[in-house]
PDB file of C-alpha atoms and ligand atoms in Angstrom:
ATOM      1  CA  MET A   1      87.794 126.281  84.109  1.00 78.00           C
ATOM      2  CA  ARG A   2      90.156 123.397  84.681  1.00 87.00           C
ATOM      3  CA  PRO A   3      88.919 119.897  83.705  1.00 90.00           C
ATOM      4  CA  PRO A   4      88.133 117.289  86.331  1.00 96.00           C
ATOM      5  CA  PHE A   5      91.237 115.440  87.650  1.00 98.00           C
ATOM      6  CA  VAL A   6      91.200 112.400  85.331  1.00 98.00           C
ATOM      7  CA  ILE A   7      94.099 109.929  85.293  1.00 98.00           C
ATOM      8  CA  THR A   8      94.246 107.711  82.182  1.00 98.00           C
ATOM      9  CA  VAL A   9      96.278 104.512  82.395  1.00 98.00           C
ATOM     10  CA  ASP A  10      96.762 102.815  79.010  1.00 98.00           C
ATOM     11  CA  GLY A  11      98.970  99.962  77.845  1.00 98.00           C
ATOM     12  CA  PRO A  12      99.124  96.373  76.523  1.00 98.00           C
ATOM     13  CA  ALA A  13      97.791  93.143  78.253  1.00 96.00           C
ATOM     14  CA  ALA A  14      99.333  92.234  81.588  1.00 96.00           C
ATOM     15  CA  SER A  15     101.638  95.404  81.646  1.00 97.00           C
ATOM     16  CA  GLY A  16     100.609  96.114  85.193  1.00 94.00           C
ATOM     17  CA  LYS A  17      98.148  98.875  84.216  1.00 96.00           C
ATOM     18  CA  GLY A  18      95.254  97.403  86.075  1.00 96.00           C
ATOM     19  CA  THR A  19      97.241  97.192  89.327  1.00 95.00           C
ATOM     20  CA  VAL A  20      98.631 100.694  88.776  1.00 97.00           C
ATOM     21  CA  ALA A  21      95.229 102.074  88.021  1.00 98.00           C
ATOM     22  CA  SER A  22      93.528 100.599  91.057  1.00 97.00           C
ATOM     23  CA  GLY A  23      96.336 101.720  93.262  1.00 97.00           C
ATOM     24  CA  LEU A  24      96.008 105.345  92.026  1.00 98.00           C
ATOM     25  CA  ALA A  25      92.213 105.131  92.464  1.00 98.00           C
ATOM     26  CA  ALA A  26      92.771 104.212  96.116  1.00 98.00           C
ATOM     27  CA  VAL A  27      95.397 106.866  96.688  1.00 97.00           C
ATOM     28  CA  TYR A  28      93.304 109.704  95.225  1.00 97.00           C
ATOM     29  CA  GLY A  29      89.896 108.360  96.312  1.00 98.00           C
ATOM     30  CA  LEU A  30      88.696 108.294  92.692  1.00 98.00           C
ATOM     31  CA  PRO A  31      86.265 105.902  90.968  1.00 97.00           C
ATOM     32  CA  MET A  32      87.884 103.693  88.393  1.00 97.00           C
ATOM     33  CA  LEU A  33      86.624 102.460  84.966  1.00 97.00           C
ATOM     34  CA  ASP A  34      88.186  99.260  83.625  1.00 97.00           C
ATOM     35  CA  SER A  35      87.299  99.898  79.995  1.00 98.00           C
ATOM     36  CA  GLY A  36      88.685  96.470  78.983  1.00 98.00           C
ATOM     37  CA  LEU A  37      85.892  94.862  80.833  1.00 98.00           C
ATOM     38  CA  LEU A  38      83.385  96.525  78.561  1.00 98.00           C
ATOM     39  CA  TYR A  39      85.006  94.891  75.472  1.00 98.00           C
ATOM     40  CA  ARG A  40      85.382  91.623  77.338  1.00 98.00           C
ATOM     41  CA  ALA A  41      81.645  91.616  78.158  1.00 98.00           C
ATOM     42  CA  VAL A  42      80.711  92.321  74.531  1.00 98.00           C
ATOM     43  CA  GLY A  43      82.980  89.515  73.312  1.00 98.00           C
ATOM     44  CA  VAL A  44      81.676  86.920  75.745  1.00 98.00           C
ATOM     45  CA  LEU A  45      77.930  87.928  75.504  1.00 98.00           C
ATOM     46  CA  ALA A  46      78.280  87.856  71.699  1.00 98.00           C
ATOM     47  CA  GLN A  47      79.651  84.425  71.726  1.00 98.00           C
ATOM     48  CA  ARG A  48      77.009  83.219  74.204  1.00 98.00           C
ATOM     49  CA  ALA A  49      74.381  84.506  71.775  1.00 98.00           C
ATOM     50  CA  GLY A  50      75.995  82.391  69.054  1.00 98.00           C
ATOM     51  CA  LEU A  51      77.107  85.413  67.085  1.00 98.00           C
ATOM     52  CA  ASP A  52      80.165  85.723  64.743  1.00 98.00           C
ATOM     53  CA  LEU A  53      82.760  88.028  66.408  1.00 98.00           C
ATOM     54  CA  ASP A  54      83.646  89.317  62.974  1.00 98.00           C
ATOM     55  CA  ASP A  55      80.132  90.488  62.459  1.00 98.00           C
ATOM     56  CA  ALA A  56      80.397  94.168  63.383  1.00 98.00           C
ATOM     57  CA  ALA A  57      76.684  94.931  63.406  1.00 98.00           C
ATOM     58  CA  ALA A  58      75.891  91.889  65.534  1.00 98.00           C
ATOM     59  CA  ALA A  59      78.534  92.700  68.145  1.00 98.00           C
ATOM     60  CA  ALA A  60      77.484  96.434  68.131  1.00 98.00           C
ATOM     61  CA  GLY A  61      73.924  95.329  68.971  1.00 98.00           C
ATOM     62  CA  ILE A  62      75.395  93.619  72.111  1.00 98.00           C
ATOM     63  CA  ALA A  63      77.416  96.640  73.001  1.00 98.00           C
ATOM     64  CA  GLN A  64      74.401  98.914  72.719  1.00 98.00           C
ATOM     65  CA  GLY A  65      72.505  96.825  75.231  1.00 96.00           C
ATOM     66  CA  LEU A  66      75.358  96.540  77.712  1.00 96.00           C
ATOM     67  CA  THR A  67      74.797  97.983  81.254  1.00 91.00           C
ATOM     68  CA  VAL A  68      77.419  98.454  84.000  1.00 88.00           C
ATOM     69  CA  GLY A  69      75.425  96.014  86.186  1.00 90.00           C
ATOM     70  CA  GLN A  70      76.352  93.185  83.876  1.00 93.00           C
ATOM     71  CA  LEU A  71      80.062  93.533  84.343  1.00 95.00           C
ATOM     72  CA  THR A  72      80.549  91.335  87.365  1.00 96.00           C
ATOM     73  CA  ASP A  73      80.541  87.978  85.595  1.00 97.00           C
ATOM     74  CA  PRO A  74      83.886  86.117  86.259  1.00 96.00           C
ATOM     75  CA  ALA A  75      83.686  84.674  82.802  1.00 97.00           C
ATOM     76  CA  PHE A  76      84.796  88.102  81.515  1.00 98.00           C
ATOM     77  CA  ARG A  77      88.191  87.543  83.296  1.00 95.00           C
ATOM     78  CA  THR A  78      89.249  84.437  81.333  1.00 96.00           C
ATOM     79  CA  ARG A  79      91.828  83.960  78.686  1.00 95.00           C
ATOM     80  CA  ALA A  80      89.110  83.305  76.018  1.00 97.00           C
ATOM     81  CA  ALA A  81      87.353  86.583  77.019  1.00 98.00           C
ATOM     82  CA  GLY A  82      90.564  88.585  76.418  1.00 97.00           C
ATOM     83  CA  GLU A  83      90.799  87.220  72.943  1.00 97.00           C
ATOM     84  CA  ALA A  84      87.094  87.731  72.169  1.00 98.00           C
ATOM     85  CA  ALA A  85      87.408  91.299  73.514  1.00 98.00           C
ATOM     86  CA  SER A  86      90.288  92.114  71.197  1.00 98.00           C
ATOM     87  CA  ARG A  87      88.286  90.692  68.196  1.00 98.00           C
ATOM     88  CA  VAL A  88      85.163  92.792  68.814  1.00 98.00           C
ATOM     89  CA  ALA A  89      87.327  95.862  69.659  1.00 98.00           C
ATOM     90  CA  VAL A  90      88.452  96.266  66.116  1.00 98.00           C
ATOM     91  CA  HIS A  91      84.886  97.228  65.006  1.00 98.00           C
ATOM     92  CA  PRO A  92      84.188 100.999  64.972  1.00 98.00           C
ATOM     93  CA  ALA A  93      80.462 100.407  65.505  1.00 98.00           C
ATOM     94  CA  VAL A  94      81.292  98.526  68.738  1.00 98.00           C
ATOM     95  CA  ARG A  95      83.697 101.273  69.937  1.00 98.00           C
ATOM     96  CA  LEU A  96      81.081 103.904  69.169  1.00 98.00           C
ATOM     97  CA  ALA A  97      78.397 102.036  71.085  1.00 98.00           C
ATOM     98  CA  LEU A  98      80.656 101.945  74.183  1.00 98.00           C
ATOM     99  CA  ARG A  99      81.807 105.501  73.872  1.00 98.00           C
ATOM    100  CA  GLU A 100      78.978 107.339  75.743  1.00 96.00           C
ATOM    101  CA  LEU A 101      79.326 105.138  78.819  1.00 96.00           C
ATOM    102  CA  GLN A 102      83.050 105.873  78.941  1.00 97.00           C
ATOM    103  CA  LEU A 103      82.615 109.597  78.326  1.00 97.00           C
ATOM    104  CA  SER A 104      80.112 109.943  81.063  1.00 95.00           C
ATOM    105  CA  PHE A 105      82.590 108.322  83.467  1.00 96.00           C
ATOM    106  CA  ALA A 106      85.353 110.543  82.203  1.00 97.00           C
ATOM    107  CA  ARG A 107      83.238 113.652  82.822  1.00 97.00           C
ATOM    108  CA  ARG A 108      82.424 112.996  86.399  1.00 97.00           C
ATOM    109  CA  PRO A 109      83.002 116.308  88.167  1.00 96.00           C
ATOM    110  CA  GLY A 110      85.103 114.742  90.949  1.00 97.00           C
ATOM    111  CA  GLY A 111      87.540 113.040  88.449  1.00 98.00           C
ATOM    112  CA  ALA A 112      88.176 109.370  87.697  1.00 98.00           C
ATOM    113  CA  VAL A 113      90.854 106.828  86.781  1.00 98.00           C
ATOM    114  CA  LEU A 114      90.378 105.313  83.347  1.00 98.00           C
ATOM    115  CA  ASP A 115      92.223 102.030  82.416  1.00 98.00           C
ATOM    116  CA  GLY A 116      92.418 100.792  78.818  1.00 98.00           C
ATOM    117  CA  ARG A 117      94.043 101.145  75.456  1.00 98.00           C
ATOM    118  CA  ASP A 118      92.675 104.458  74.118  1.00 98.00           C
ATOM    119  CA  GLN A 119      91.689 106.401  77.257  1.00 98.00           C
ATOM    120  CA  GLY A 120      94.361 109.037  76.859  1.00 98.00           C
ATOM    121  CA  THR A 121      94.223 109.238  73.075  1.00 98.00           C
ATOM    122  CA  VAL A 122      90.439 108.993  72.268  1.00 98.00           C
ATOM    123  CA  ILE A 123      88.143 108.961  75.415  1.00 98.00           C
ATOM    124  CA  CYS A 124      89.842 111.744  77.502  1.00 98.00           C
ATOM    125  CA  PRO A 125      92.641 113.427  75.610  1.00 98.00           C
ATOM    126  CA  GLU A 126      92.202 116.424  77.944  1.00 97.00           C
ATOM    127  CA  ALA A 127      93.018 114.353  81.098  1.00 98.00           C
ATOM    128  CA  PRO A 128      95.630 116.157  83.231  1.00 98.00           C
ATOM    129  CA  ALA A 129      97.492 112.948  84.084  1.00 98.00           C
ATOM    130  CA  LYS A 130      98.282 110.307  81.551  1.00 98.00           C
ATOM    131  CA  LEU A 131     100.319 107.074  81.962  1.00 98.00           C
ATOM    132  CA  TYR A 132     101.284 104.446  79.374  1.00 98.00           C
ATOM    133  CA  VAL A 133     102.343 101.261  81.215  1.00 98.00           C
ATOM    134  CA  SER A 134     104.381  98.652  79.330  1.00 98.00           C
ATOM    135  CA  ALA A 135     106.624  95.685  79.962  1.00 98.00           C
ATOM    136  CA  SER A 136     108.353  93.144  77.758  1.00 98.00           C
ATOM    137  CA  PRO A 137     106.156  90.474  76.176  1.00 98.00           C
ATOM    138  CA  GLU A 138     108.016  87.733  78.208  1.00 98.00           C
ATOM    139  CA  VAL A 139     107.388  89.538  81.517  1.00 98.00           C
ATOM    140  CA  ARG A 140     103.781  90.089  80.650  1.00 98.00           C
ATOM    141  CA  ALA A 141     103.376  86.469  79.631  1.00 98.00           C
ATOM    142  CA  THR A 142     104.801  85.293  82.976  1.00 97.00           C
ATOM    143  CA  ARG A 143     102.477  87.614  84.930  1.00 96.00           C
ATOM    144  CA  ARG A 144      99.369  86.628  82.982  1.00 96.00           C
ATOM    145  CA  TRP A 145     100.233  82.944  83.167  1.00 96.00           C
ATOM    146  CA  LYS A 146     100.463  83.161  86.937  1.00 95.00           C
ATOM    147  CA  GLN A 147      97.191  85.091  87.144  1.00 93.00           C
ATOM    148  CA  LEU A 148      95.318  82.667  84.982  1.00 94.00           C
ATOM    149  CA  ALA A 149      96.796  79.619  86.735  1.00 94.00           C
ATOM    150  CA  ALA A 150      95.502  81.127  90.023  1.00 95.00           C
ATOM    151  CA  GLN A 151      92.093  81.299  88.463  1.00 93.00           C
ATOM    152  CA  GLY A 152      92.378  77.592  87.638  1.00 95.00           C
ATOM    153  CA  GLU A 153      92.975  77.849  83.903  1.00 94.00           C
ATOM    154  CA  ALA A 154      95.175  75.077  82.401  1.00 93.00           C
ATOM    155  CA  VAL A 155      97.347  76.989  79.968  1.00 95.00           C
ATOM    156  CA  THR A 156     101.090  76.977  79.200  1.00 96.00           C
ATOM    157  CA  TYR A 157     103.435  79.981  79.214  1.00 97.00           C
ATOM    158  CA  ASP A 158     104.114  79.547  75.472  1.00 98.00           C
ATOM    159  CA  GLU A 159     100.352  79.748  74.739  1.00 97.00           C
ATOM    160  CA  ILE A 160     100.076  82.877  76.800  1.00 97.00           C
ATOM    161  CA  LEU A 161     103.038  84.505  75.121  1.00 98.00           C
ATOM    162  CA  ALA A 162     101.538  83.803  71.725  1.00 98.00           C
ATOM    163  CA  ASP A 163      98.155  85.231  72.874  1.00 97.00           C
ATOM    164  CA  ILE A 164      99.928  88.356  74.016  1.00 97.00           C
ATOM    165  CA  VAL A 165     101.963  88.867  70.886  1.00 97.00           C
ATOM    166  CA  ARG A 166      98.789  88.288  68.776  1.00 97.00           C
ATOM    167  CA  ARG A 167      96.721  90.678  70.747  1.00 97.00           C
ATOM    168  CA  ASP A 168      99.406  93.487  70.802  1.00 97.00           C
ATOM    169  CA  GLU A 169      99.518  93.188  67.023  1.00 98.00           C
ATOM    170  CA  ARG A 170      95.746  93.332  66.596  1.00 97.00           C
ATOM    171  CA  ASP A 171      95.244  96.152  69.154  1.00 98.00           C
ATOM    172  CA  GLY A 172      98.150  98.201  67.794  1.00 98.00           C
ATOM    173  CA  SER A 173      97.294  97.926  64.080  1.00 98.00           C
ATOM    174  CA  ARG A 174      93.496  98.412  64.051  1.00 98.00           C
ATOM    175  CA  ALA A 175      92.373 101.584  62.167  1.00 98.00           C
ATOM    176  CA  ASP A 176      90.010 102.790  64.852  1.00 98.00           C
ATOM    177  CA  SER A 177      91.622 103.925  68.202  1.00 98.00           C
ATOM    178  CA  PRO A 178      94.784 101.791  67.929  1.00 98.00           C
ATOM    179  CA  MET A 179      96.673 101.092  71.182  1.00 98.00           C
ATOM    180  CA  ARG A 180      99.440 103.772  71.552  1.00 97.00           C
ATOM    181  CA  PRO A 181     100.637 106.342  74.087  1.00 98.00           C
ATOM    182  CA  ALA A 182      99.008 109.796  73.949  1.00 98.00           C
ATOM    183  CA  PRO A 183     101.706 112.356  72.919  1.00 98.00           C
ATOM    184  CA  ASP A 184     101.811 113.737  76.483  1.00 98.00           C
ATOM    185  CA  ALA A 185     101.624 110.412  78.298  1.00 98.00           C
ATOM    186  CA  VAL A 186     104.488 109.532  80.612  1.00 98.00           C
ATOM    187  CA  LEU A 187     105.817 105.999  79.798  1.00 98.00           C
ATOM    188  CA  LEU A 188     106.305 103.568  82.638  1.00 98.00           C
ATOM    189  CA  ASP A 189     108.171 100.373  81.824  1.00 98.00           C
ATOM    190  CA  THR A 190     107.399  97.889  84.708  1.00 97.00           C
ATOM    191  CA  SER A 191     109.496  95.025  83.304  1.00 98.00           C
ATOM    192  CA  GLU A 192     112.010  95.224  86.139  1.00 97.00           C
ATOM    193  CA  MET A 193     109.621  96.437  88.817  1.00 97.00           C
ATOM    194  CA  THR A 194     107.584  94.758  91.600  1.00 94.00           C
ATOM    195  CA  ILE A 195     103.950  95.750  92.042  1.00 92.00           C
ATOM    196  CA  GLU A 196     104.953  98.112  94.875  1.00 94.00           C
ATOM    197  CA  GLN A 197     107.696  99.744  92.760  1.00 97.00           C
ATOM    198  CA  ALA A 198     105.365 100.232  89.855  1.00 97.00           C
ATOM    199  CA  ALA A 199     102.656 101.731  92.099  1.00 96.00           C
ATOM    200  CA  ASP A 200     105.223 104.111  93.664  1.00 97.00           C
ATOM    201  CA  ALA A 201     106.573 105.222  90.296  1.00 98.00           C
ATOM    202  CA  ALA A 202     103.026 105.828  89.012  1.00 98.00           C
ATOM    203  CA  ARG A 203     102.171 107.831  92.124  1.00 98.00           C
ATOM    204  CA  ARG A 204     105.226 110.072  91.611  1.00 98.00           C
ATOM    205  CA  ILE A 205     104.237 110.740  88.048  1.00 98.00           C
ATOM    206  CA  VAL A 206     100.700 111.516  88.995  1.00 98.00           C
ATOM    207  CA  GLU A 207     101.821 113.757  91.877  1.00 98.00           C
ATOM    208  CA  ALA A 208     103.733 115.970  89.417  1.00 98.00           C
ATOM    209  CA  ALA A 209     100.709 116.060  87.054  1.00 98.00           C
ATOM    210  CA  ARG A 210      98.409 116.903  90.001  1.00 97.00           C
ATOM    211  CA  ALA A 211     100.695 119.809  91.127  1.00 97.00           C
ATOM    212  CA  ARG A 212     100.479 121.245  87.606  1.00 96.00           C
ATOM    213  CA  TRP A 213      96.747 120.785  87.441  1.00 97.00           C
ATOM    214  CA  GLU A 214      96.288 122.493  90.827  1.00 95.00           C
ATOM    215  CA  ALA A 215      98.421 125.462  89.705  1.00 95.00           C
ATOM    216  CA  SER A 216      96.327 125.734  86.416  1.00 92.00           C
TER     217      SER A 216
HETATM  218  O1  CDP B 301      93.729  92.817  81.008  1.00 56.49           O
HETATM  219  P1  CDP B 301      94.140  92.834  79.618  1.00 56.49           P
HETATM  220  O2  CDP B 301      95.113  93.967  79.332  1.00 56.49           O
HETATM  221  O3  CDP B 301      94.573  91.548  78.993  1.00 56.49           O
HETATM  222  O4  CDP B 301      92.844  93.182  78.747  1.00 56.49           O
HETATM  223  P2  CDP B 301      91.782  94.255  78.863  1.00 56.49           P
HETATM  224  O5  CDP B 301      92.408  95.590  79.355  1.00 56.49           O
HETATM  225  O6  CDP B 301      90.704  93.714  79.664  1.00 56.49           O
HETATM  226  O7  CDP B 301      91.361  94.510  77.373  1.00 56.49           O
HETATM  227  C1  CDP B 301      90.869  93.364  76.547  1.00 56.49           C
HETATM  228  C2  CDP B 301      90.829  93.878  75.149  1.00 56.49           C
HETATM  229  O8  CDP B 301      89.915  94.847  74.957  1.00 56.49           O
HETATM  230  C3  CDP B 301      92.133  94.457  74.610  1.00 56.49           C
HETATM  231  O9  CDP B 301      93.032  93.446  74.071  1.00 56.49           O
HETATM  232  C4  CDP B 301      91.677  95.365  73.519  1.00 56.49           C
HETATM  233  O10 CDP B 301      91.561  94.741  72.271  1.00 56.49           O
HETATM  234  C5  CDP B 301      90.267  95.778  74.008  1.00 56.49           C
HETATM  235  N1  CDP B 301      90.307  97.127  74.582  1.00 56.49           N
HETATM  236  C6  CDP B 301      90.170  98.244  73.746  1.00 56.49           C
HETATM  237  O11 CDP B 301      90.151  98.088  72.618  1.00 56.49           O
HETATM  238  N2  CDP B 301      90.089  99.458  74.214  1.00 56.49           N
HETATM  239  C7  CDP B 301      90.113  99.724  75.571  1.00 56.49           C
HETATM  240  N3  CDP B 301      89.965 100.926  76.072  1.00 56.49           N
HETATM  241  C8  CDP B 301      90.198  98.587  76.483  1.00 56.49           C
HETATM  242  C9  CDP B 301      90.338  97.348  75.977  1.00 56.49           C
END
């Protein structure tokens, strides 16, 4: 029996993956999971509880208690939350605690769009459509800087570029579920693309995967 039609969209910070993923979810009428939000929530809630982000067991305790209903807090969208997320995301115990929630989403019979760093490699390697969205660090820093400025955060472009480079390094070098493309992911470099162009390119890639899936 063929697997549900799951689309995984992985890639580094501010690569455009969130926009691409939500565009695909709308086109195919699929529910979407922003897995980064889970790690952001764990990071922020751990900090609010006064915990040390390097304490794997403490952060895992927060992850175990996390429910989807808690994910709407705008504090999870801040620059600091991204950094806290990346720090707690290195702990295997945190990743394990968040695994079941992600798996149950990936196994929805009607399919889903999964956005993150390890969705195509670890959470749903059997997904029929996999994208790895990237862009140069400078382009990503510009995008993230505009986004955070619109949210009212006072931060410079250079600070954001440094954040992005540090987070790429941490996410890419951790032992558990490092950020990397699945062997069968299609790479989409959005450096020179507008939002519309990236969304169109992603849709063409997924159309081809969907045709193969329908024929399987
Ligand atoms: O939006 P942005 O790409 O900045 O971040 P995000 O997707 O919300 O992810 C925040 C952090 O969570 C990342 O830097 C990763 O360290 C971690 N993460 C992860 O380890 N695995 C995932 N599937 C998603 C996010």
